[in-house]
mmCIF file of C-alpha atoms in Angstrom:
data_model
loop_
_atom_site.group_PDB
_atom_site.id
_atom_site.type_symbol
_atom_site.label_atom_id
_atom_site.label_comp_id
_atom_site.label_asym_id
_atom_site.label_seq_id
_atom_site.Cartn_x
_atom_site.Cartn_y
_atom_site.Cartn_z
ATOM 1 C CA MET A 28 43.666 39.396 68.145
ATOM 2 C CA ARG A 29 39.959 38.674 68.137
ATOM 3 C CA ARG A 30 38.209 38.316 64.569
ATOM 4 C CA ASP A 31 34.398 38.386 64.095
ATOM 5 C CA THR A 32 34.141 35.385 61.723
ATOM 6 C CA PRO A 33 31.440 32.853 61.463
ATOM 7 C CA SER A 34 32.080 29.453 63.359
ATOM 8 C CA SER A 35 32.664 26.358 61.263
ATOM 9 C CA ALA A 36 29.390 25.099 62.540
ATOM 10 C CA LEU A 37 27.629 27.976 60.788
ATOM 11 C CA LEU A 38 29.220 27.459 57.270
ATOM 12 C CA PRO A 39 26.868 24.591 56.032
ATOM 13 C CA THR A 40 23.913 26.828 56.941
ATOM 14 C CA LEU A 41 25.205 29.770 55.119
ATOM 15 C CA PHE A 42 26.029 27.781 52.033
ATOM 16 C CA VAL A 43 22.551 26.234 51.786
ATOM 17 C CA ALA A 44 21.072 29.807 52.266
ATOM 18 C CA ALA A 45 23.247 31.273 49.478
ATOM 19 C CA LEU A 46 22.486 28.262 47.074
ATOM 20 C CA ALA A 47 18.735 28.644 47.693
ATOM 21 C CA GLY A 48 19.050 32.393 47.015
ATOM 22 C CA ALA A 49 20.890 31.781 43.768
ATOM 23 C CA LEU A 50 18.286 29.231 42.523
ATOM 24 C CA LEU A 51 15.527 31.644 43.321
ATOM 25 C CA ALA A 52 17.230 34.370 41.338
ATOM 26 C CA MET A 53 17.672 32.010 38.259
ATOM 27 C CA PRO A 54 15.142 32.364 35.286
ATOM 28 C CA ALA A 55 12.411 29.742 35.548
ATOM 29 C CA ALA A 56 13.370 28.283 32.070
ATOM 30 C CA ALA A 57 16.669 27.221 33.472
ATOM 31 C CA THR A 58 15.064 24.875 36.145
ATOM 32 C CA GLU A 59 12.047 23.524 34.022
ATOM 33 C CA PRO A 60 12.451 20.992 31.278
ATOM 34 C CA ALA A 61 11.415 22.189 27.830
ATOM 35 C CA PRO A 62 8.075 20.809 26.631
ATOM 36 C CA PRO A 63 8.400 18.008 24.222
ATOM 37 C CA ALA A 64 8.191 18.822 20.526
ATOM 38 C CA LYS A 65 4.775 18.289 19.003
ATOM 39 C CA ALA A 66 4.757 15.248 16.844
ATOM 40 C CA ARG A 67 4.070 16.075 13.167
ATOM 41 C CA SER A 68 0.799 15.149 11.584
ATOM 42 C CA MET A 69 0.728 12.860 8.495
ATOM 43 C CA GLN A 70 -0.001 15.641 6.222
ATOM 44 C CA GLU A 71 2.819 17.706 7.610
ATOM 45 C CA ILE A 72 5.202 14.684 7.196
ATOM 46 C CA ILE A 73 4.029 14.326 3.589
ATOM 47 C CA ASP A 74 4.385 18.105 3.077
ATOM 48 C CA ALA A 75 7.973 17.896 4.340
ATOM 49 C CA ALA A 76 9.016 15.006 2.039
ATOM 50 C CA LYS A 77 12.072 15.656 -0.121
ATOM 51 C CA PRO A 78 12.139 14.718 -3.841
ATOM 52 C CA SER A 79 14.317 11.753 -2.826
ATOM 53 C CA ASP A 80 11.488 10.421 -0.654
ATOM 54 C CA TRP A 81 9.312 9.877 -3.723
ATOM 55 C CA ARG A 82 9.792 7.510 -6.740
ATOM 56 C CA ALA A 83 8.156 7.650 -10.150
ATOM 57 C CA LEU A 84 6.296 4.868 -11.571
ATOM 58 C CA ASP A 85 8.117 2.743 -14.231
ATOM 59 C CA PRO A 86 5.891 2.893 -17.488
ATOM 60 C CA ALA A 87 7.040 -0.593 -18.444
ATOM 61 C CA ARG A 88 5.137 -1.935 -15.434
ATOM 62 C CA THR A 89 2.184 0.409 -15.033
ATOM 63 C CA LEU A 90 -1.192 -0.303 -16.584
ATOM 64 C CA TYR A 91 -3.913 2.272 -17.444
ATOM 65 C CA MET A 92 -7.457 0.936 -17.272
ATOM 66 C CA GLU A 93 -9.567 3.551 -19.263
ATOM 67 C CA LEU A 94 -13.223 3.725 -18.166
ATOM 68 C CA ASP A 95 -15.984 6.194 -18.991
ATOM 69 C CA SER A 96 -15.493 7.674 -15.494
ATOM 70 C CA GLY A 97 -11.710 8.157 -15.977
ATOM 71 C CA ARG A 98 -8.405 6.308 -15.533
ATOM 72 C CA VAL A 99 -7.422 3.761 -13.080
ATOM 73 C CA VAL A 100 -3.549 3.331 -12.595
ATOM 74 C CA VAL A 101 -2.250 -0.025 -11.605
ATOM 75 C CA GLU A 102 1.434 -0.729 -10.655
ATOM 76 C CA LEU A 103 2.560 -4.243 -11.326
ATOM 77 C CA ALA A 104 4.896 -6.275 -9.148
ATOM 78 C CA PRO A 105 7.130 -8.519 -11.340
ATOM 79 C CA GLN A 106 9.434 -9.103 -8.412
ATOM 80 C CA PHE A 107 6.711 -11.244 -6.800
ATOM 81 C CA ALA A 108 4.811 -12.673 -9.920
ATOM 82 C CA PRO A 109 7.224 -12.403 -12.953
ATOM 83 C CA GLU A 110 5.372 -14.857 -15.194
ATOM 84 C CA HIS A 111 2.009 -13.456 -14.511
ATOM 85 C CA VAL A 112 3.226 -9.835 -14.999
ATOM 86 C CA ALA A 113 4.898 -10.871 -18.384
ATOM 87 C CA ASN A 114 1.500 -12.323 -19.559
ATOM 88 C CA ILE A 115 -0.325 -9.258 -18.313
ATOM 89 C CA THR A 116 1.957 -6.865 -20.101
ATOM 90 C CA ALA A 117 1.652 -8.918 -23.227
ATOM 91 C CA LEU A 118 -2.077 -8.875 -23.076
ATOM 92 C CA ALA A 119 -2.160 -5.224 -22.427
ATOM 93 C CA HIS A 120 0.293 -4.445 -25.343
ATOM 94 C CA GLU A 121 -1.857 -6.481 -27.660
ATOM 95 C CA GLY A 122 -5.199 -4.827 -26.640
ATOM 96 C CA PHE A 123 -6.782 -7.986 -25.055
ATOM 97 C CA TRP A 124 -9.069 -6.136 -22.697
ATOM 98 C CA ASN A 125 -9.977 -3.300 -24.966
ATOM 99 C CA GLY A 126 -13.862 -3.398 -25.311
ATOM 100 C CA MET A 127 -14.322 -5.804 -22.437
ATOM 101 C CA SER A 128 -15.976 -5.095 -19.188
ATOM 102 C CA ILE A 129 -16.082 -5.239 -15.406
ATOM 103 C CA ASN A 130 -18.142 -8.314 -14.779
ATOM 104 C CA ARG A 131 -18.345 -8.654 -10.944
ATOM 105 C CA SER A 132 -18.608 -6.316 -8.049
ATOM 106 C CA GLN A 133 -19.002 -8.206 -4.685
ATOM 107 C CA ASP A 134 -19.793 -6.050 -1.598
ATOM 108 C CA ASN A 135 -16.911 -5.759 0.774
ATOM 109 C CA PHE A 136 -14.712 -7.955 -1.374
ATOM 110 C CA VAL A 137 -13.608 -7.546 -4.899
ATOM 111 C CA VAL A 138 -14.199 -6.048 -8.354
ATOM 112 C CA GLN A 139 -13.249 -8.270 -11.206
ATOM 113 C CA TRP A 140 -12.851 -7.666 -14.953
ATOM 114 C CA GLY A 141 -12.012 -9.658 -18.062
ATOM 115 C CA ASP A 142 -13.621 -11.600 -20.943
ATOM 116 C CA PRO A 143 -17.378 -11.948 -20.150
ATOM 117 C CA GLU A 144 -17.102 -15.052 -22.336
ATOM 118 C CA GLY A 145 -14.167 -16.435 -20.366
ATOM 119 C CA GLU A 146 -16.031 -19.618 -19.243
ATOM 120 C CA ASN A 147 -17.219 -20.377 -22.720
ATOM 121 C CA GLU A 148 -14.253 -21.893 -24.468
ATOM 122 C CA ALA A 149 -15.855 -21.686 -27.903
ATOM 123 C CA ASN A 150 -16.467 -17.920 -27.712
ATOM 124 C CA ARG A 151 -13.765 -16.571 -25.523
ATOM 125 C CA LYS A 152 -11.097 -14.371 -26.916
ATOM 126 C CA PRO A 153 -7.633 -15.874 -27.744
ATOM 127 C CA LEU A 154 -4.834 -14.749 -25.610
ATOM 128 C CA GLY A 155 -2.614 -13.820 -28.481
ATOM 129 C CA SER A 156 1.159 -14.184 -27.624
ATOM 130 C CA ALA A 157 0.373 -14.517 -23.934
ATOM 131 C CA LYS A 158 0.855 -17.897 -22.365
ATOM 132 C CA GLY A 159 -2.152 -20.259 -21.754
ATOM 133 C CA LYS A 160 -0.456 -21.897 -18.788
ATOM 134 C CA LEU A 161 1.403 -20.402 -15.920
ATOM 135 C CA PRO A 162 2.809 -21.725 -12.622
ATOM 136 C CA ALA A 163 1.192 -20.503 -9.355
ATOM 137 C CA GLU A 164 3.184 -17.505 -8.040
ATOM 138 C CA PHE A 165 1.666 -17.370 -4.560
ATOM 139 C CA SER A 166 5.124 -16.674 -2.821
ATOM 140 C CA ARG A 167 8.802 -16.354 -3.560
ATOM 141 C CA ALA A 168 12.074 -16.638 -1.824
ATOM 142 C CA SER A 169 12.596 -13.715 0.575
ATOM 143 C CA GLU A 170 16.359 -13.598 -0.139
ATOM 144 C CA GLY A 171 17.192 -10.749 -2.316
ATOM 145 C CA LEU A 172 14.067 -8.703 -1.427
ATOM 146 C CA ALA A 173 14.625 -5.280 0.251
ATOM 147 C CA PHE A 174 12.102 -6.007 2.942
ATOM 148 C CA HIS A 175 11.228 -3.023 5.145
ATOM 149 C CA ALA A 176 9.748 -4.738 8.205
ATOM 150 C CA LEU A 177 7.124 -3.229 10.637
ATOM 151 C CA PRO A 178 7.601 -4.008 14.363
ATOM 152 C CA ASP A 179 3.852 -4.602 14.811
ATOM 153 C CA ARG A 180 2.470 -8.118 15.290
ATOM 154 C CA ASP A 181 0.345 -9.711 12.502
ATOM 155 C CA GLY A 182 -2.278 -12.405 12.651
ATOM 156 C CA TRP A 183 -1.411 -13.842 9.216
ATOM 157 C CA ALA A 184 2.289 -13.852 9.080
ATOM 158 C CA PRO A 185 5.454 -14.037 11.309
ATOM 159 C CA GLN A 186 6.485 -10.652 9.914
ATOM 160 C CA VAL A 187 4.921 -7.921 7.659
ATOM 161 C CA GLY A 188 6.217 -4.833 6.004
ATOM 162 C CA PHE A 189 6.931 -3.310 2.523
ATOM 163 C CA VAL A 190 8.779 -4.113 -0.543
ATOM 164 C CA ASP A 191 9.046 -1.344 -3.046
ATOM 165 C CA GLY A 192 5.835 0.167 -1.739
ATOM 166 C CA PHE A 193 3.795 -2.973 -1.797
ATOM 167 C CA PRO A 194 2.394 -4.470 1.352
ATOM 168 C CA ALA A 195 4.122 -7.885 1.986
ATOM 169 C CA ALA A 196 4.637 -10.565 4.518
ATOM 170 C CA ARG A 197 7.562 -12.864 5.316
ATOM 171 C CA ASP A 198 8.319 -16.070 7.046
ATOM 172 C CA PRO A 199 12.072 -15.909 8.005
ATOM 173 C CA GLU A 200 12.224 -19.675 8.920
ATOM 174 C CA GLN A 201 10.905 -20.862 5.662
ATOM 175 C CA GLY A 202 12.630 -18.095 3.730
ATOM 176 C CA GLN A 203 9.466 -17.128 1.923
ATOM 177 C CA ALA A 204 7.768 -13.801 1.271
ATOM 178 C CA TRP A 205 4.535 -12.903 -0.460
ATOM 179 C CA LEU A 206 2.181 -9.914 -1.228
ATOM 180 C CA ALA A 207 -0.633 -9.226 1.129
ATOM 181 C CA HIS A 208 -4.328 -8.841 0.147
ATOM 182 C CA CYS A 209 -4.835 -5.337 1.372
ATOM 183 C CA TYR A 210 -7.317 -2.752 -0.105
ATOM 184 C CA GLY A 211 -6.457 -1.933 -3.647
ATOM 185 C CA MET A 212 -4.269 -4.902 -4.269
ATOM 186 C CA VAL A 213 -4.869 -6.716 -7.653
ATOM 187 C CA GLY A 214 -4.726 -10.438 -8.103
ATOM 188 C CA ALA A 215 -5.137 -13.003 -10.897
ATOM 189 C CA GLY A 216 -8.462 -14.925 -10.652
ATOM 190 C CA ARG A 217 -8.097 -18.684 -10.907
ATOM 191 C CA ASP A 218 -10.126 -21.979 -10.968
ATOM 192 C CA LEU A 219 -9.658 -24.631 -8.339
ATOM 193 C CA ALA A 220 -6.271 -25.742 -9.654
ATOM 194 C CA ALA A 221 -3.514 -23.523 -8.231
ATOM 195 C CA ASP A 222 -1.954 -23.122 -11.615
ATOM 196 C CA SER A 223 -5.131 -22.181 -13.415
ATOM 197 C CA SER A 224 -4.575 -18.451 -13.753
ATOM 198 C CA THR A 225 -3.239 -16.682 -16.812
ATOM 199 C CA GLY A 226 -3.626 -12.983 -15.745
ATOM 200 C CA ALA A 227 -6.470 -12.504 -18.150
ATOM 201 C CA GLU A 228 -8.997 -12.352 -15.345
ATOM 202 C CA LEU A 229 -8.038 -9.715 -12.777
ATOM 203 C CA TYR A 230 -9.620 -8.418 -9.566
ATOM 204 C CA VAL A 231 -8.949 -5.582 -7.043
ATOM 205 C CA VAL A 232 -9.725 -5.712 -3.336
ATOM 206 C CA ILE A 233 -12.386 -3.138 -2.425
ATOM 207 C CA GLY A 234 -13.426 -4.327 1.126
ATOM 208 C CA GLN A 235 -12.030 -5.411 4.377
ATOM 209 C CA SER A 236 -8.591 -6.917 3.601
ATOM 210 C CA PRO A 237 -9.203 -10.616 2.818
ATOM 211 C CA ARG A 238 -5.860 -11.871 4.149
ATOM 212 C CA GLN A 239 -7.086 -15.336 3.965
ATOM 213 C CA LEU A 240 -6.367 -15.190 0.307
ATOM 214 C CA ASP A 241 -2.583 -14.702 1.000
ATOM 215 C CA ARG A 242 -0.613 -17.515 -0.548
ATOM 216 C CA ASN A 243 -3.659 -18.856 -2.182
ATOM 217 C CA ILE A 244 -3.957 -16.684 -5.188
ATOM 218 C CA THR A 245 -1.224 -14.897 -7.305
ATOM 219 C CA THR A 246 -1.145 -11.163 -6.426
ATOM 220 C CA VAL A 247 0.129 -9.090 -9.293
ATOM 221 C CA GLY A 248 0.140 -5.367 -8.144
ATOM 222 C CA ARG A 249 -1.910 -2.619 -6.598
ATOM 223 C CA VAL A 250 -4.000 0.366 -7.753
ATOM 224 C CA VAL A 251 -2.261 3.618 -6.950
ATOM 225 C CA GLU A 252 -4.780 6.043 -8.420
ATOM 226 C CA GLY A 253 -8.409 5.756 -9.353
ATOM 227 C CA ILE A 254 -9.565 3.029 -6.920
ATOM 228 C CA GLU A 255 -12.723 5.098 -6.205
ATOM 229 C CA ARG A 256 -13.763 4.488 -9.867
ATOM 230 C CA LEU A 257 -14.010 0.762 -9.020
ATOM 231 C CA SER A 258 -15.050 0.671 -5.400
ATOM 232 C CA VAL A 259 -18.318 2.714 -6.083
ATOM 233 C CA LEU A 260 -19.620 0.450 -8.750
ATOM 234 C CA ALA A 261 -23.154 -1.048 -8.301
ATOM 235 C CA ARG A 262 -22.893 -4.370 -6.525
ATOM 236 C CA GLY A 263 -23.636 -7.390 -8.748
ATOM 237 C CA THR A 264 -26.833 -9.388 -7.765
ATOM 238 C CA GLY A 265 -25.621 -12.751 -8.961
ATOM 239 C CA PRO A 266 -23.685 -15.375 -7.147
ATOM 240 C CA LEU A 267 -20.260 -13.944 -5.826
ATOM 241 C CA GLY A 268 -21.391 -10.518 -7.137
ATOM 242 C CA PHE A 269 -21.363 -11.173 -10.794
ATOM 243 C CA TYR A 270 -23.681 -9.165 -12.821
ATOM 244 C CA GLU A 271 -26.550 -11.066 -14.162
ATOM 245 C CA GLN A 272 -27.369 -8.840 -17.232
ATOM 246 C CA PRO A 273 -24.881 -7.566 -19.690
ATOM 247 C CA SER A 274 -26.234 -4.070 -19.340
ATOM 248 C CA GLN A 275 -25.128 -4.041 -15.804
ATOM 249 C CA ARG A 276 -21.445 -4.343 -16.638
ATOM 250 C CA THR A 277 -19.082 -1.413 -16.829
ATOM 251 C CA PRO A 278 -17.334 -1.124 -20.261
ATOM 252 C CA ILE A 279 -13.553 -0.986 -20.397
ATOM 253 C CA ARG A 280 -12.523 1.301 -23.121
ATOM 254 C CA ALA A 281 -8.991 -0.119 -23.052
ATOM 255 C CA ILE A 282 -6.192 -1.353 -20.712
ATOM 256 C CA ARG A 283 -2.806 -0.196 -21.914
ATOM 257 C CA LEU A 284 0.871 -0.345 -20.729
ATOM 258 C CA ALA A 285 1.933 3.248 -19.786
ATOM 259 C CA SER A 286 4.859 2.597 -21.960
ATOM 260 C CA ASP A 287 2.598 2.231 -24.997
ATOM 261 C CA VAL A 288 0.950 5.542 -24.287
ATOM 262 C CA PRO A 289 2.589 8.820 -25.553
ATOM 263 C CA ALA A 290 4.438 10.512 -22.794
ATOM 264 C CA ALA A 291 2.212 13.597 -23.021
ATOM 265 C CA GLU A 292 -0.846 11.381 -22.198
ATOM 266 C CA ARG A 293 0.674 9.570 -19.351
ATOM 267 C CA SER A 294 -0.245 10.103 -15.628
ATOM 268 C CA PRO A 295 2.883 11.666 -14.019
ATOM 269 C CA ILE A 296 2.510 9.909 -10.707
ATOM 270 C CA GLU A 297 5.067 9.392 -7.880
ATOM 271 C CA VAL A 298 4.620 7.132 -4.966
ATOM 272 C CA LEU A 299 6.144 7.693 -1.517
ATOM 273 C CA ARG A 300 9.074 5.377 -0.939
ATOM 274 C CA SER A 301 8.463 2.727 1.869
ATOM 275 C CA ASP A 302 12.173 2.322 2.837
ATOM 276 C CA THR A 303 13.065 5.747 4.372
ATOM 277 C CA PRO A 304 13.063 7.389 7.817
ATOM 278 C CA LEU A 305 10.287 9.683 6.684
ATOM 279 C CA PHE A 306 8.129 6.768 5.850
ATOM 280 C CA ASP A 307 8.698 5.207 9.321
ATOM 281 C CA GLU A 308 7.709 8.616 10.762
ATOM 282 C CA LEU A 309 4.496 8.458 8.729
ATOM 283 C CA VAL A 310 3.698 5.051 9.891
ATOM 284 C CA GLU A 311 4.215 6.084 13.489
ATOM 285 C CA ALA A 312 1.881 9.141 12.957
ATOM 286 C CA ARG A 313 -0.816 6.698 11.836
ATOM 287 C CA ARG A 314 0.000 4.074 14.431
ATOM 288 C CA ASN A 315 -0.370 6.586 17.414
ATOM 289 C CA ARG A 316 -2.461 9.399 16.456
ATOM 290 C CA ARG A 317 -1.648 12.482 18.529
ATOM 291 C CA ASP A 318 -4.055 15.097 17.341
ATOM 292 C CA ASP A 319 -6.577 16.673 19.542
ATOM 293 C CA PHE A 320 -9.439 14.118 18.622
ATOM 294 C CA TYR A 321 -7.554 11.050 19.840
ATOM 295 C CA LYS A 322 -7.434 10.467 23.600
ATOM 296 C CA ARG A 323 -5.571 7.181 23.713
ATOM 297 C CA PRO A 324 -2.801 6.061 21.258
ATOM 298 C CA ALA A 325 -3.444 2.681 19.747
ATOM 299 C CA GLY A 326 0.250 1.398 20.123
ATOM 300 C CA HIS A 327 -0.280 -0.793 17.006
ATOM 301 C CA ILE A 328 -1.023 -0.700 13.324
ATOM 302 C CA ASP A 329 -2.286 -3.214 10.934
ATOM 303 C CA LEU A 330 -0.297 -3.748 7.737
ATOM 304 C CA CYS A 331 -3.246 -2.796 5.562
ATOM 305 C CA ASN A 332 -3.975 0.377 7.467
ATOM 306 C CA VAL A 333 -0.553 1.920 6.736
ATOM 307 C CA PRO A 334 -1.048 4.875 4.225
ATOM 308 C CA LEU A 335 0.689 4.627 0.921
ATOM 309 C CA PRO A 336 0.609 8.209 -0.495
ATOM 310 C CA SER A 337 0.914 9.101 -4.212
ATOM 311 C CA ARG A 338 1.011 12.427 -5.967
ATOM 312 C CA ARG A 339 1.188 13.957 -9.341
ATOM 313 C CA THR A 340 4.878 14.875 -10.217
ATOM 314 C CA PRO A 341 5.408 18.460 -9.290
ATOM 315 C CA GLY A 342 5.584 20.739 -12.427
ATOM 316 C CA LYS A 343 3.877 18.154 -14.705
#
């Protein structure tokens, strides 16, 4: 009996036609890839941070510098300079800097404070219970540090990253780590001898990061709030930015340990942890800006350009 059926030669053609018809009938969304999710901005990342992404400052290692313009808050780093920090906390506890002054403001470099009579052995203020001789604490063994490394290259060290929110560098071959001289970092002034600092003369970086000072000066902490009160000071006209007249100096009302300040008078500050996935996302958002202004991602970030956000503790 005769049957009207397509020949085997026509089957592939009919199959292709049917498939094409089916594809045309499918919704466009099923054939086109979904657009990539827009990267979050730095502010959006910070706004999305959970309470566990923040940490409170330890009052026992936080300094309050009280100026006429307001308070400057410094977090100390005993994990890198334990003997200097012990001296600094003793000096603050005993009111060593109360009534002293900021004596130097060098453009694009540092602001320095301490005893204006520090060079005059007969007139300078005694250190009290603080030690008059300390070892140089330019670096320390990297073993035991929770070092959160950046993938970016650095011109000053084999590896850079963060330790407890402090910008740091590391040499894995030598097993050494040290704090980096980024904007806002605080160091202990010294003379020519490496071990000539006591922590009584301190400075803060207010200019382009002088990384050449890394491993040449003991770095003791960083300003976490109030750096603008120091960076805007009039520049000194003397050598190295020292003020030539006492009237040019900025008075220091007091420098106190936060733990010596009544709880109600403390600054309730939290800093963003530097060892979390959220922090890594924040670094990437700064490394490769993707907002409408930037047309070409940088593909790199310098250690000292990584943002280190702080905030007032919510509800306080």
